[in-house]
Amino acid sequence: MKNKKLIWILLLLALWQAVALSGRVSPLTFPSLGMILKALVSSIMAGELLSQTVFSLVIILEGLLIGTLLALVLAIVSRTGDTMNSFVDTLITLAHPLPGIALLPIIILWLGTGRSAIVFIIVHSVLWPLLLNIIAGFKATPKLYSDVGRNIGLRGIKLFYDIYMPSSLPYLISGFKIAWARSWRALISAEMVFGAVGGKGGLGWYIFKQRVFMDTAGMFAALLLIMLIGILIEEVFFNKIEKQTIRRWGMAEK
Amino acid sequence: MIELKEVNKSFKRDQDTLKVLENISFTVEKGEILCILGASGSGKSTLLRLMGGFDFCDSGSISIGSEAVVSPSPDSILIFQDFNQLLPWKTVLQNVIYPMKVNKKYGSEQQRRDRAMEYLEMVQLADFYNAYPHQLSGGMKQRAAIARALALEPSILLMDEPFGSLDALTRQSLQELLLQIWKRAGVTIIFVTHDIQEAIILADRIIVMDNKPGRIKDIVQNSFDRPRDISGGDYLELYHRLYSMLSV
Amino acid sequence: MKISKRFLAGLLVLIMILSTGCAKPAETKEITIAEQFGLAYAPLQIMKELKLLEKNQPGVTINWKQMGNTAAIREAMIAKEVDIGFMAIPPFLIGWDKGMEWKIAGGLSTSPVGLVTNRSGVASIKDLNENDRIALPQPGSVQHILLSMASERELGDSKKLDNMLVTMAHPDGMNALQAKKDITAHFTAPPYLSQELKDQGNRMILSGEQAMGGEFTFIVGVTSQSFYQDNPQGYKSFLKALDEAIAYIYNNKTEAVKILSKAYEMSEQEIEEYLDTEGVSYGTEVKGVKSFADFMQRNGYISKTPKDRKEIMWDEVNYEE
């Protein structure tokens, strides 16, 4: 499976290079792999690409953290009774279909265009899918586990933490996968719209700036980096977590 | 020691109310093995859940010692028929240690570990202490569940057809194992089953349940010496007596 | 192995399509012009409304595109979707530096631009400190280059203010300045400039001319090499129509104000006020290219300067430095 993917990637790269070198396309629209790689290396060496990437990743982490905490709190609240359950359900119904970018004009009015606005968008794109998955995970927790938990003396928050949480881990992980993908996309788009404050605007801003200065190779270099980070997180990070938890525990088929 | 007085229980399904248990009264003596024998639908599992405090009865009372049963307690552990009662995210050893830890049994983690290993040896699972539940067979999982229950040193084990889904050979060896452990631990066992043979092998007394609604048909004394060889004629007589009661 | 053979065949087909698909028909029956929003583009609205280009070039369809920023116009011109584009000089120079085959066809307008602040006690950019935030459209925009020029001259370092910049479109920047929160200064152009200056608390601390140290054309018209070569008649008609449109604004002011009032959804009085603003003028002469180019090359925004005006302007352009 892995090898097949690699072959496809190599073929696509070859196709790219063939088109770039055909002489029929301008390097302004279709830079060669060499130009892209050179741009990647030089912008990394210059430090800016990496510092913008770190800026973006820190924002993502912040948004993920706040979003996760909120999702957990809301999930617990939703289990305290029918009233709260329907309240949280309503919130999800209303907010989940809203793309973060569509909220942008309102966020600018409320929070301005600074860092907090982007964090807000990330939180929004993380919170709802995660909350949905956590609740689904709780619902899917076998009664057997909670019976066992109550039998050995677990109650309330301890029951929640020791039984419901690990039992919904497969849902939690897939929730995180969705949350990561959404927040990463939302971040890049928000950064492209918001522009930079004090020169720091993240990867999205970096791409926008390369566009403004017509550095097409530099744009693709940043895109390449975005892809690499995406692959790294999805294929390596989540894969590793799954291997060490739910696959090891035989819970992955859910 | 355990006393049930005129326990009634019904479930609502749509508009209908389904009477599951009617006027159940009996007592369980400390240290005995009591089997509740009945066909499916006789409410025997419901009865066990009530005794464990997992559910409330509509009327009547259940008490252990002098205290009414209101919620599940680590002093009476329920063992289910379902193999998946072990927590899949913990190894076999962790599954056994964890309830002790929750109940602050023993002073140190090392002591808990030692105790857990003892119980795992008792159920012949010591070699698998580091395995995860999904790597075990059904019989091994049930043995681990028994070890986990025993490690808490409860005074009562509530067993809900724990060997019901196992093949005949495994079931037999687990029945023998249970009897050995029972002798050593001196625990009171209430064992629900639909298997007449199993009831004869295990029980000091057998409560035979009637169907729909579940009522006590008879309480049969079973005072054969252990170990019991059910091929003998006396056993056969008891078997037929129970069988005829169940099939009416 | 069958699959990879089939794949290679597909690959070949794709390459063939890509390598033949870009040819353009020789005779052009359409001319596409791209502009941006703002009163600096007023002659184009006249040209559009009075169909001046259509009159000079019968039988040709004229398409008008209004685009959000210069980068989009540049990209459309690379893709040969746009023949004539209007923008400020710095973005044009960036495209030229990167190898775009295009040249300036003529000027369009001169306009006052300036840096407005809402912070009392700030009299010049020397008084700005690291807590100030300056809103402007984007790096590489004429506003950014002008501010950098002033920074180089007055503070000795063209990039000294870069860490205070916040990228915002003009309307957002105006709102942010009026909100008096984090944004303390805004480099902008009409009509936002005059609107901001109506507020007593706001002052202009730097004008475009001060920053540049001389006059400069705000918006120029740019055409691609291919349009210039393949469609000389269209090119000539376009220049003629542009002249006519500009003349119309000055000779038929009442009519022009009416047209513009409709086009910009502003009152006739506002339009008139704007046209009478000092520093606002329309004309095809081009000024300030060399100063921009020298500055931008010196500070690394472009890699080279034009050795000759021919490199960046068609012969017909009325150019003065």
PDB file of N, CA, C and O in Angstrom, chain C residues 1-65:
ATOM      1  N   MET C   1       1.258  -5.183 -15.091  1.00  0.00           N
ATOM      2  CA  MET C   1       2.062  -4.252 -15.901  1.00  0.00           C
ATOM      3  C   MET C   1       1.230  -3.570 -16.966  1.00  0.00           C
ATOM      4  O   MET C   1       1.591  -2.565 -17.527  1.00  0.00           O
ATOM      5  N   LYS C   2       0.083  -4.180 -17.240  1.00  0.00           N
ATOM      6  CA  LYS C   2      -0.823  -3.580 -18.213  1.00  0.00           C
ATOM      7  C   LYS C   2      -1.187  -2.140 -17.826  1.00  0.00           C
ATOM      8  O   LYS C   2      -1.204  -1.258 -18.654  1.00  0.00           O
ATOM      9  N   ILE C   3      -1.451  -2.017 -16.529  1.00  0.00           N
ATOM     10  CA  ILE C   3      -1.926  -0.722 -16.042  1.00  0.00           C
ATOM     11  C   ILE C   3      -0.901   0.375 -16.295  1.00  0.00           C
ATOM     12  O   ILE C   3      -1.218   1.452 -16.787  1.00  0.00           O
ATOM     13  N   SER C   4       0.370   0.064 -16.015  1.00  0.00           N
ATOM     14  CA  SER C   4       1.371   1.121 -16.143  1.00  0.00           C
ATOM     15  C   SER C   4       1.584   1.483 -17.616  1.00  0.00           C
ATOM     16  O   SER C   4       1.891   2.616 -17.939  1.00  0.00           O
ATOM     17  N   LYS C   5       1.401   0.508 -18.503  1.00  0.00           N
ATOM     18  CA  LYS C   5       1.485   0.834 -19.932  1.00  0.00           C
ATOM     19  C   LYS C   5       0.383   1.813 -20.324  1.00  0.00           C
ATOM     20  O   LYS C   5       0.602   2.806 -20.990  1.00  0.00           O
ATOM     21  N   ARG C   6      -0.812   1.470 -19.838  1.00  0.00           N
ATOM     22  CA  ARG C   6      -1.946   2.326 -20.133  1.00  0.00           C
ATOM     23  C   ARG C   6      -1.718   3.727 -19.554  1.00  0.00           C
ATOM     24  O   ARG C   6      -2.022   4.729 -20.160  1.00  0.00           O
ATOM     25  N   PHE C   7      -1.137   3.706 -18.339  1.00  0.00           N
ATOM     26  CA  PHE C   7      -0.876   4.974 -17.677  1.00  0.00           C
ATOM     27  C   PHE C   7       0.089   5.825 -18.479  1.00  0.00           C
ATOM     28  O   PHE C   7      -0.115   7.014 -18.680  1.00  0.00           O
ATOM     29  N   LEU C   8       1.152   5.177 -18.977  1.00  0.00           N
ATOM     30  CA  LEU C   8       2.144   5.917 -19.749  1.00  0.00           C
ATOM     31  C   LEU C   8       1.523   6.491 -21.014  1.00  0.00           C
ATOM     32  O   LEU C   8       1.833   7.615 -21.413  1.00  0.00           O
ATOM     33  N   ALA C   9       0.633   5.709 -21.631  1.00  0.00           N
ATOM     34  CA  ALA C   9      -0.052   6.208 -22.823  1.00  0.00           C
ATOM     35  C   ALA C   9      -0.847   7.466 -22.489  1.00  0.00           C
ATOM     36  O   ALA C   9      -0.781   8.474 -23.189  1.00  0.00           O
ATOM     37  N   GLY C  10      -1.563   7.398 -21.362  1.00  0.00           N
ATOM     38  CA  GLY C  10      -2.346   8.556 -20.920  1.00  0.00           C
ATOM     39  C   GLY C  10      -1.461   9.756 -20.673  1.00  0.00           C
ATOM     40  O   GLY C  10      -1.768  10.889 -21.041  1.00  0.00           O
ATOM     41  N   LEU C  11      -0.312   9.480 -20.073  1.00  0.00           N
ATOM     42  CA  LEU C  11       0.652  10.536 -19.770  1.00  0.00           C
ATOM     43  C   LEU C  11       1.076  11.246 -21.055  1.00  0.00           C
ATOM     44  O   LEU C  11       1.113  12.476 -21.138  1.00  0.00           O
ATOM     45  N   LEU C  12       1.382  10.433 -22.067  1.00  0.00           N
ATOM     46  CA  LEU C  12       1.817  10.994 -23.340  1.00  0.00           C
ATOM     47  C   LEU C  12       0.737  11.883 -23.940  1.00  0.00           C
ATOM     48  O   LEU C  12       1.007  12.987 -24.405  1.00  0.00           O
ATOM     49  N   VAL C  13      -0.497  11.376 -23.918  1.00  0.00           N
ATOM     50  CA  VAL C  13      -1.613  12.149 -24.464  1.00  0.00           C
ATOM     51  C   VAL C  13      -1.723  13.489 -23.753  1.00  0.00           C
ATOM     52  O   VAL C  13      -1.857  14.543 -24.371  1.00  0.00           O
ATOM     53  N   LEU C  14      -1.598  13.413 -22.424  1.00  0.00           N
ATOM     54  CA  LEU C  14      -1.725  14.631 -21.631  1.00  0.00           C
ATOM     55  C   LEU C  14      -0.653  15.652 -22.008  1.00  0.00           C
ATOM     56  O   LEU C  14      -0.912  16.837 -22.173  1.00  0.00           O
ATOM     57  N   ILE C  15       0.565  15.150 -22.151  1.00  0.00           N
ATOM     58  CA  ILE C  15       1.665  16.055 -22.492  1.00  0.00           C
ATOM     59  C   ILE C  15       1.410  16.683 -23.878  1.00  0.00           C
ATOM     60  O   ILE C  15       1.629  17.868 -24.095  1.00  0.00           O
ATOM     61  N   MET C  16       0.894  15.856 -24.791  1.00  0.00           N
ATOM     62  CA  MET C  16       0.632  16.378 -26.124  1.00  0.00           C
ATOM     63  C   MET C  16      -0.432  17.478 -26.095  1.00  0.00           C
ATOM     64  O   MET C  16      -0.291  18.507 -26.751  1.00  0.00           O
ATOM     65  N   ILE C  17      -1.469  17.210 -25.301  1.00  0.00           N
ATOM     66  CA  ILE C  17      -2.524  18.221 -25.189  1.00  0.00           C
ATOM     67  C   ILE C  17      -1.953  19.517 -24.622  1.00  0.00           C
ATOM     68  O   ILE C  17      -2.169  20.604 -25.149  1.00  0.00           O
ATOM     69  N   LEU C  18      -1.149  19.339 -23.555  1.00  0.00           N
ATOM     70  CA  LEU C  18      -0.595  20.517 -22.894  1.00  0.00           C
ATOM     71  C   LEU C  18       0.321  21.298 -23.829  1.00  0.00           C
ATOM     72  O   LEU C  18       0.372  22.516 -23.799  1.00  0.00           O
ATOM     73  N   SER C  19       1.059  20.574 -24.674  1.00  0.00           N
ATOM     74  CA  SER C  19       2.059  21.268 -25.472  1.00  0.00           C
ATOM     75  C   SER C  19       1.454  21.867 -26.741  1.00  0.00           C
ATOM     76  O   SER C  19       2.112  22.618 -27.431  1.00  0.00           O
ATOM     77  N   THR C  20       0.202  21.549 -27.052  1.00  0.00           N
ATOM     78  CA  THR C  20      -0.387  22.154 -28.239  1.00  0.00           C
ATOM     79  C   THR C  20      -1.531  23.095 -27.898  1.00  0.00           C
ATOM     80  O   THR C  20      -1.935  23.896 -28.722  1.00  0.00           O
ATOM     81  N   GLY C  21      -2.021  22.987 -26.686  1.00  0.00           N
ATOM     82  CA  GLY C  21      -3.294  23.637 -26.362  1.00  0.00           C
ATOM     83  C   GLY C  21      -3.252  25.150 -26.190  1.00  0.00           C
ATOM     84  O   GLY C  21      -4.282  25.784 -26.050  1.00  0.00           O
ATOM     85  N   CYS C  22      -2.070  25.734 -26.191  1.00  0.00           N
ATOM     86  CA  CYS C  22      -2.000  27.131 -25.795  1.00  0.00           C
ATOM     87  C   CYS C  22      -2.034  28.111 -26.964  1.00  0.00           C
ATOM     88  O   CYS C  22      -1.934  29.316 -26.777  1.00  0.00           O
ATOM     89  N   ALA C  23      -2.141  27.625 -28.177  1.00  0.00           N
ATOM     90  CA  ALA C  23      -2.115  28.540 -29.319  1.00  0.00           C
ATOM     91  C   ALA C  23      -3.342  29.446 -29.323  1.00  0.00           C
ATOM     92  O   ALA C  23      -4.433  29.042 -28.952  1.00  0.00           O
ATOM     93  N   LYS C  24      -3.146  30.676 -29.725  1.00  0.00           N
ATOM     94  CA  LYS C  24      -4.238  31.651 -29.743  1.00  0.00           C
ATOM     95  C   LYS C  24      -4.604  31.954 -31.193  1.00  0.00           C
ATOM     96  O   LYS C  24      -3.744  31.985 -32.058  1.00  0.00           O
ATOM     97  N   PRO C  25      -5.871  32.184 -31.472  1.00  0.00           N
ATOM     98  CA  PRO C  25      -6.227  32.566 -32.842  1.00  0.00           C
ATOM     99  C   PRO C  25      -5.553  33.880 -33.222  1.00  0.00           C
ATOM    100  O   PRO C  25      -5.392  34.786 -32.411  1.00  0.00           O
ATOM    101  N   ALA C  26      -5.171  33.971 -34.498  1.00  0.00           N
ATOM    102  CA  ALA C  26      -4.369  35.105 -34.943  1.00  0.00           C
ATOM    103  C   ALA C  26      -5.134  36.424 -34.866  1.00  0.00           C
ATOM    104  O   ALA C  26      -4.669  37.394 -34.303  1.00  0.00           O
ATOM    105  N   GLU C  27      -6.343  36.443 -35.408  1.00  0.00           N
ATOM    106  CA  GLU C  27      -7.067  37.713 -35.370  1.00  0.00           C
ATOM    107  C   GLU C  27      -7.895  37.785 -34.094  1.00  0.00           C
ATOM    108  O   GLU C  27      -8.593  36.862 -33.731  1.00  0.00           O
ATOM    109  N   THR C  28      -7.795  38.889 -33.403  1.00  0.00           N
ATOM    110  CA  THR C  28      -8.469  39.006 -32.122  1.00  0.00           C
ATOM    111  C   THR C  28      -9.788  39.720 -32.313  1.00  0.00           C
ATOM    112  O   THR C  28      -9.829  40.822 -32.851  1.00  0.00           O
ATOM    113  N   LYS C  29     -10.852  39.064 -31.889  1.00  0.00           N
ATOM    114  CA  LYS C  29     -12.155  39.684 -32.008  1.00  0.00           C
ATOM    115  C   LYS C  29     -12.649  40.185 -30.658  1.00  0.00           C
ATOM    116  O   LYS C  29     -13.714  40.745 -30.552  1.00  0.00           O
ATOM    117  N   GLU C  30     -11.832  39.907 -29.657  1.00  0.00           N
ATOM    118  CA  GLU C  30     -12.228  40.332 -28.314  1.00  0.00           C
ATOM    119  C   GLU C  30     -11.061  41.040 -27.658  1.00  0.00           C
ATOM    120  O   GLU C  30      -9.912  40.677 -27.862  1.00  0.00           O
ATOM    121  N   ILE C  31     -11.351  42.060 -26.889  1.00  0.00           N
ATOM    122  CA  ILE C  31     -10.320  42.684 -26.066  1.00  0.00           C
ATOM    123  C   ILE C  31     -10.823  42.643 -24.630  1.00  0.00           C
ATOM    124  O   ILE C  31     -11.960  43.014 -24.355  1.00  0.00           O
ATOM    125  N   THR C  32      -9.992  42.137 -23.726  1.00  0.00           N
ATOM    126  CA  THR C  32     -10.398  42.065 -22.329  1.00  0.00           C
ATOM    127  C   THR C  32      -9.547  43.019 -21.498  1.00  0.00           C
ATOM    128  O   THR C  32      -8.321  42.996 -21.583  1.00  0.00           O
ATOM    129  N   ILE C  33     -10.225  43.871 -20.749  1.00  0.00           N
ATOM    130  CA  ILE C  33      -9.538  44.887 -19.962  1.00  0.00           C
ATOM    131  C   ILE C  33      -9.832  44.636 -18.489  1.00  0.00           C
ATOM    132  O   ILE C  33     -10.992  44.422 -18.100  1.00  0.00           O
ATOM    133  N   ALA C  34      -8.798  44.636 -17.654  1.00  0.00           N
ATOM    134  CA  ALA C  34      -8.995  44.415 -16.224  1.00  0.00           C
ATOM    135  C   ALA C  34      -8.674  45.673 -15.440  1.00  0.00           C
ATOM    136  O   ALA C  34      -7.662  46.337 -15.683  1.00  0.00           O
ATOM    137  N   GLU C  35      -9.575  46.011 -14.515  1.00  0.00           N
ATOM    138  CA  GLU C  35      -9.360  47.192 -13.681  1.00  0.00           C
ATOM    139  C   GLU C  35      -9.644  46.809 -12.234  1.00  0.00           C
ATOM    140  O   GLU C  35     -10.027  45.675 -11.947  1.00  0.00           O
ATOM    141  N   GLN C  36      -9.433  47.755 -11.335  1.00  0.00           N
ATOM    142  CA  GLN C  36      -9.779  47.526  -9.948  1.00  0.00           C
ATOM    143  C   GLN C  36     -10.788  48.580  -9.517  1.00  0.00           C
ATOM    144  O   GLN C  36     -11.148  49.465 -10.284  1.00  0.00           O
ATOM    145  N   PHE C  37     -11.235  48.475  -8.283  1.00  0.00           N
ATOM    146  CA  PHE C  37     -12.268  49.387  -7.820  1.00  0.00           C
ATOM    147  C   PHE C  37     -11.639  50.674  -7.296  1.00  0.00           C
ATOM    148  O   PHE C  37     -10.630  50.648  -6.618  1.00  0.00           O
ATOM    149  N   GLY C  38     -12.220  51.808  -7.633  1.00  0.00           N
ATOM    150  CA  GLY C  38     -11.726  53.061  -7.076  1.00  0.00           C
ATOM    151  C   GLY C  38     -11.830  54.189  -8.078  1.00  0.00           C
ATOM    152  O   GLY C  38     -11.886  53.971  -9.288  1.00  0.00           O
ATOM    153  N   LEU C  39     -11.858  55.415  -7.541  1.00  0.00           N
ATOM    154  CA  LEU C  39     -12.017  56.580  -8.408  1.00  0.00           C
ATOM    155  C   LEU C  39     -10.791  56.835  -9.269  1.00  0.00           C
ATOM    156  O   LEU C  39     -10.863  57.545 -10.266  1.00  0.00           O
ATOM    157  N   ALA C  40      -9.659  56.241  -8.910  1.00  0.00           N
ATOM    158  CA  ALA C  40      -8.468  56.408  -9.738  1.00  0.00           C
ATOM    159  C   ALA C  40      -8.671  55.789 -11.117  1.00  0.00           C
ATOM    160  O   ALA C  40      -7.932  56.075 -12.048  1.00  0.00           O
ATOM    161  N   TYR C  41      -9.694  54.930 -11.249  1.00  0.00           N
ATOM    162  CA  TYR C  41      -9.954  54.271 -12.522  1.00  0.00           C
ATOM    163  C   TYR C  41     -11.100  54.944 -13.290  1.00  0.00           C
ATOM    164  O   TYR C  41     -11.652  54.374 -14.221  1.00  0.00           O
ATOM    165  N   ALA C  42     -11.451  56.175 -12.888  1.00  0.00           N
ATOM    166  CA  ALA C  42     -12.633  56.850 -13.427  1.00  0.00           C
ATOM    167  C   ALA C  42     -12.692  56.911 -14.958  1.00  0.00           C
ATOM    168  O   ALA C  42     -13.755  56.641 -15.534  1.00  0.00           O
ATOM    169  N   PRO C  43     -11.585  57.227 -15.677  1.00  0.00           N
ATOM    170  CA  PRO C  43     -11.699  57.304 -17.141  1.00  0.00           C
ATOM    171  C   PRO C  43     -12.193  55.995 -17.755  1.00  0.00           C
ATOM    172  O   PRO C  43     -12.853  55.998 -18.798  1.00  0.00           O
ATOM    173  N   LEU C  44     -11.889  54.881 -17.104  1.00  0.00           N
ATOM    174  CA  LEU C  44     -12.320  53.590 -17.642  1.00  0.00           C
ATOM    175  C   LEU C  44     -13.836  53.445 -17.575  1.00  0.00           C
ATOM    176  O   LEU C  44     -14.448  52.820 -18.437  1.00  0.00           O
ATOM    177  N   GLN C  45     -14.452  54.040 -16.524  1.00  0.00           N
ATOM    178  CA  GLN C  45     -15.915  53.980 -16.429  1.00  0.00           C
ATOM    179  C   GLN C  45     -16.544  54.785 -17.560  1.00  0.00           C
ATOM    180  O   GLN C  45     -17.559  54.392 -18.140  1.00  0.00           O
ATOM    181  N   ILE C  46     -15.905  55.922 -17.872  1.00  0.00           N
ATOM    182  CA  ILE C  46     -16.386  56.751 -18.989  1.00  0.00           C
ATOM    183  C   ILE C  46     -16.269  55.972 -20.296  1.00  0.00           C
ATOM    184  O   ILE C  46     -17.202  55.889 -21.103  1.00  0.00           O
ATOM    185  N   MET C  47     -15.112  55.347 -20.470  1.00  0.00           N
ATOM    186  CA  MET C  47     -14.831  54.578 -21.677  1.00  0.00           C
ATOM    187  C   MET C  47     -15.856  53.456 -21.843  1.00  0.00           C
ATOM    188  O   MET C  47     -16.352  53.195 -22.937  1.00  0.00           O
ATOM    189  N   LYS C  48     -16.175  52.816 -20.713  1.00  0.00           N
ATOM    190  CA  LYS C  48     -17.124  51.713 -20.698  1.00  0.00           C
ATOM    191  C   LYS C  48     -18.517  52.237 -21.070  1.00  0.00           C
ATOM    192  O   LYS C  48     -19.187  51.716 -21.954  1.00  0.00           O
ATOM    193  N   GLU C  49     -18.925  53.290 -20.363  1.00  0.00           N
ATOM    194  CA  GLU C  49     -20.292  53.805 -20.495  1.00  0.00           C
ATOM    195  C   GLU C  49     -20.548  54.373 -21.899  1.00  0.00           C
ATOM    196  O   GLU C  49     -21.585  54.115 -22.496  1.00  0.00           O
ATOM    197  N   LEU C  50     -19.584  55.127 -22.407  1.00  0.00           N
ATOM    198  CA  LEU C  50     -19.770  55.768 -23.717  1.00  0.00           C
ATOM    199  C   LEU C  50     -19.334  54.858 -24.861  1.00  0.00           C
ATOM    200  O   LEU C  50     -19.375  55.257 -26.030  1.00  0.00           O
ATOM    201  N   LYS C  51     -18.895  53.665 -24.536  1.00  0.00           N
ATOM    202  CA  LYS C  51     -18.449  52.681 -25.541  1.00  0.00           C
ATOM    203  C   LYS C  51     -17.424  53.283 -26.489  1.00  0.00           C
ATOM    204  O   LYS C  51     -17.500  53.124 -27.718  1.00  0.00           O
ATOM    205  N   LEU C  52     -16.465  53.994 -25.930  1.00  0.00           N
ATOM    206  CA  LEU C  52     -15.473  54.698 -26.752  1.00  0.00           C
ATOM    207  C   LEU C  52     -14.592  53.731 -27.532  1.00  0.00           C
ATOM    208  O   LEU C  52     -14.259  53.975 -28.694  1.00  0.00           O
ATOM    209  N   LEU C  53     -14.222  52.635 -26.889  1.00  0.00           N
ATOM    210  CA  LEU C  53     -13.348  51.678 -27.574  1.00  0.00           C
ATOM    211  C   LEU C  53     -14.099  50.979 -28.708  1.00  0.00           C
ATOM    212  O   LEU C  53     -13.563  50.766 -29.787  1.00  0.00           O
ATOM    213  N   GLU C  54     -15.372  50.672 -28.464  1.00  0.00           N
ATOM    214  CA  GLU C  54     -16.180  50.017 -29.486  1.00  0.00           C
ATOM    215  C   GLU C  54     -16.299  50.919 -30.725  1.00  0.00           C
ATOM    216  O   GLU C  54     -16.295  50.446 -31.857  1.00  0.00           O
ATOM    217  N   LYS C  55     -16.405  52.244 -30.486  1.00  0.00           N
ATOM    218  CA  LYS C  55     -16.531  53.179 -31.601  1.00  0.00           C
ATOM    219  C   LYS C  55     -15.254  53.219 -32.428  1.00  0.00           C
ATOM    220  O   LYS C  55     -15.277  53.315 -33.643  1.00  0.00           O
ATOM    221  N   ASN C  56     -14.112  53.153 -31.732  1.00  0.00           N
ATOM    222  CA  ASN C  56     -12.837  53.209 -32.432  1.00  0.00           C
ATOM    223  C   ASN C  56     -12.472  51.882 -33.090  1.00  0.00           C
ATOM    224  O   ASN C  56     -11.627  51.825 -33.965  1.00  0.00           O
ATOM    225  N   GLN C  57     -13.081  50.812 -32.634  1.00  0.00           N
ATOM    226  CA  GLN C  57     -12.690  49.477 -33.109  1.00  0.00           C
ATOM    227  C   GLN C  57     -13.962  48.676 -33.355  1.00  0.00           C
ATOM    228  O   GLN C  57     -14.292  47.771 -32.613  1.00  0.00           O
ATOM    229  N   PRO C  58     -14.703  49.025 -34.432  1.00  0.00           N
ATOM    230  CA  PRO C  58     -15.996  48.358 -34.651  1.00  0.00           C
ATOM    231  C   PRO C  58     -15.807  46.858 -34.863  1.00  0.00           C
ATOM    232  O   PRO C  58     -14.791  46.434 -35.401  1.00  0.00           O
ATOM    233  N   GLY C  59     -16.805  46.083 -34.430  1.00  0.00           N
ATOM    234  CA  GLY C  59     -16.775  44.641 -34.653  1.00  0.00           C
ATOM    235  C   GLY C  59     -16.012  43.863 -33.601  1.00  0.00           C
ATOM    236  O   GLY C  59     -15.889  42.649 -33.701  1.00  0.00           O
ATOM    237  N   VAL C  60     -15.479  44.556 -32.643  1.00  0.00           N
ATOM    238  CA  VAL C  60     -14.730  43.849 -31.609  1.00  0.00           C
ATOM    239  C   VAL C  60     -15.511  43.905 -30.297  1.00  0.00           C
ATOM    240  O   VAL C  60     -16.052  44.932 -29.925  1.00  0.00           O
ATOM    241  N   THR C  61     -15.567  42.766 -29.641  1.00  0.00           N
ATOM    242  CA  THR C  61     -16.250  42.722 -28.350  1.00  0.00           C
ATOM    243  C   THR C  61     -15.275  43.144 -27.250  1.00  0.00           C
ATOM    244  O   THR C  61     -14.144  42.674 -27.219  1.00  0.00           O
ATOM    245  N   ILE C  62     -15.732  44.015 -26.393  1.00  0.00           N
ATOM    246  CA  ILE C  62     -14.877  44.448 -25.291  1.00  0.00           C
ATOM    247  C   ILE C  62     -15.395  43.835 -23.995  1.00  0.00           C
ATOM    248  O   ILE C  62     -16.563  43.975 -23.660  1.00  0.00           O
ATOM    249  N   ASN C  63     -14.533  43.135 -23.295  1.00  0.00           N
ATOM    250  CA  ASN C  63     -14.904  42.583 -21.986  1.00  0.00           C
ATOM    251  C   ASN C  63     -14.209  43.369 -20.882  1.00  0.00           C
ATOM    252  O   ASN C  63     -13.014  43.627 -20.955  1.00  0.00           O
ATOM    253  N   TRP C  64     -15.001  43.710 -19.871  1.00  0.00           N
ATOM    254  CA  TRP C  64     -14.417  44.414 -18.728  1.00  0.00           C
ATOM    255  C   TRP C  64     -14.397  43.486 -17.528  1.00  0.00           C
ATOM    256  O   TRP C  64     -15.377  42.814 -17.246  1.00  0.00           O
ATOM    257  N   LYS C  65     -13.284  43.474 -16.832  1.00  0.00           N
ATOM    258  CA  LYS C  65     -13.202  42.644 -15.621  1.00  0.00           C
ATOM    259  C   LYS C  65     -12.765  43.518 -14.464  1.00  0.00           C
ATOM    260  O   LYS C  65     -11.757  44.221 -14.567  1.00  0.00           O
TER     261      LYS C  65
END
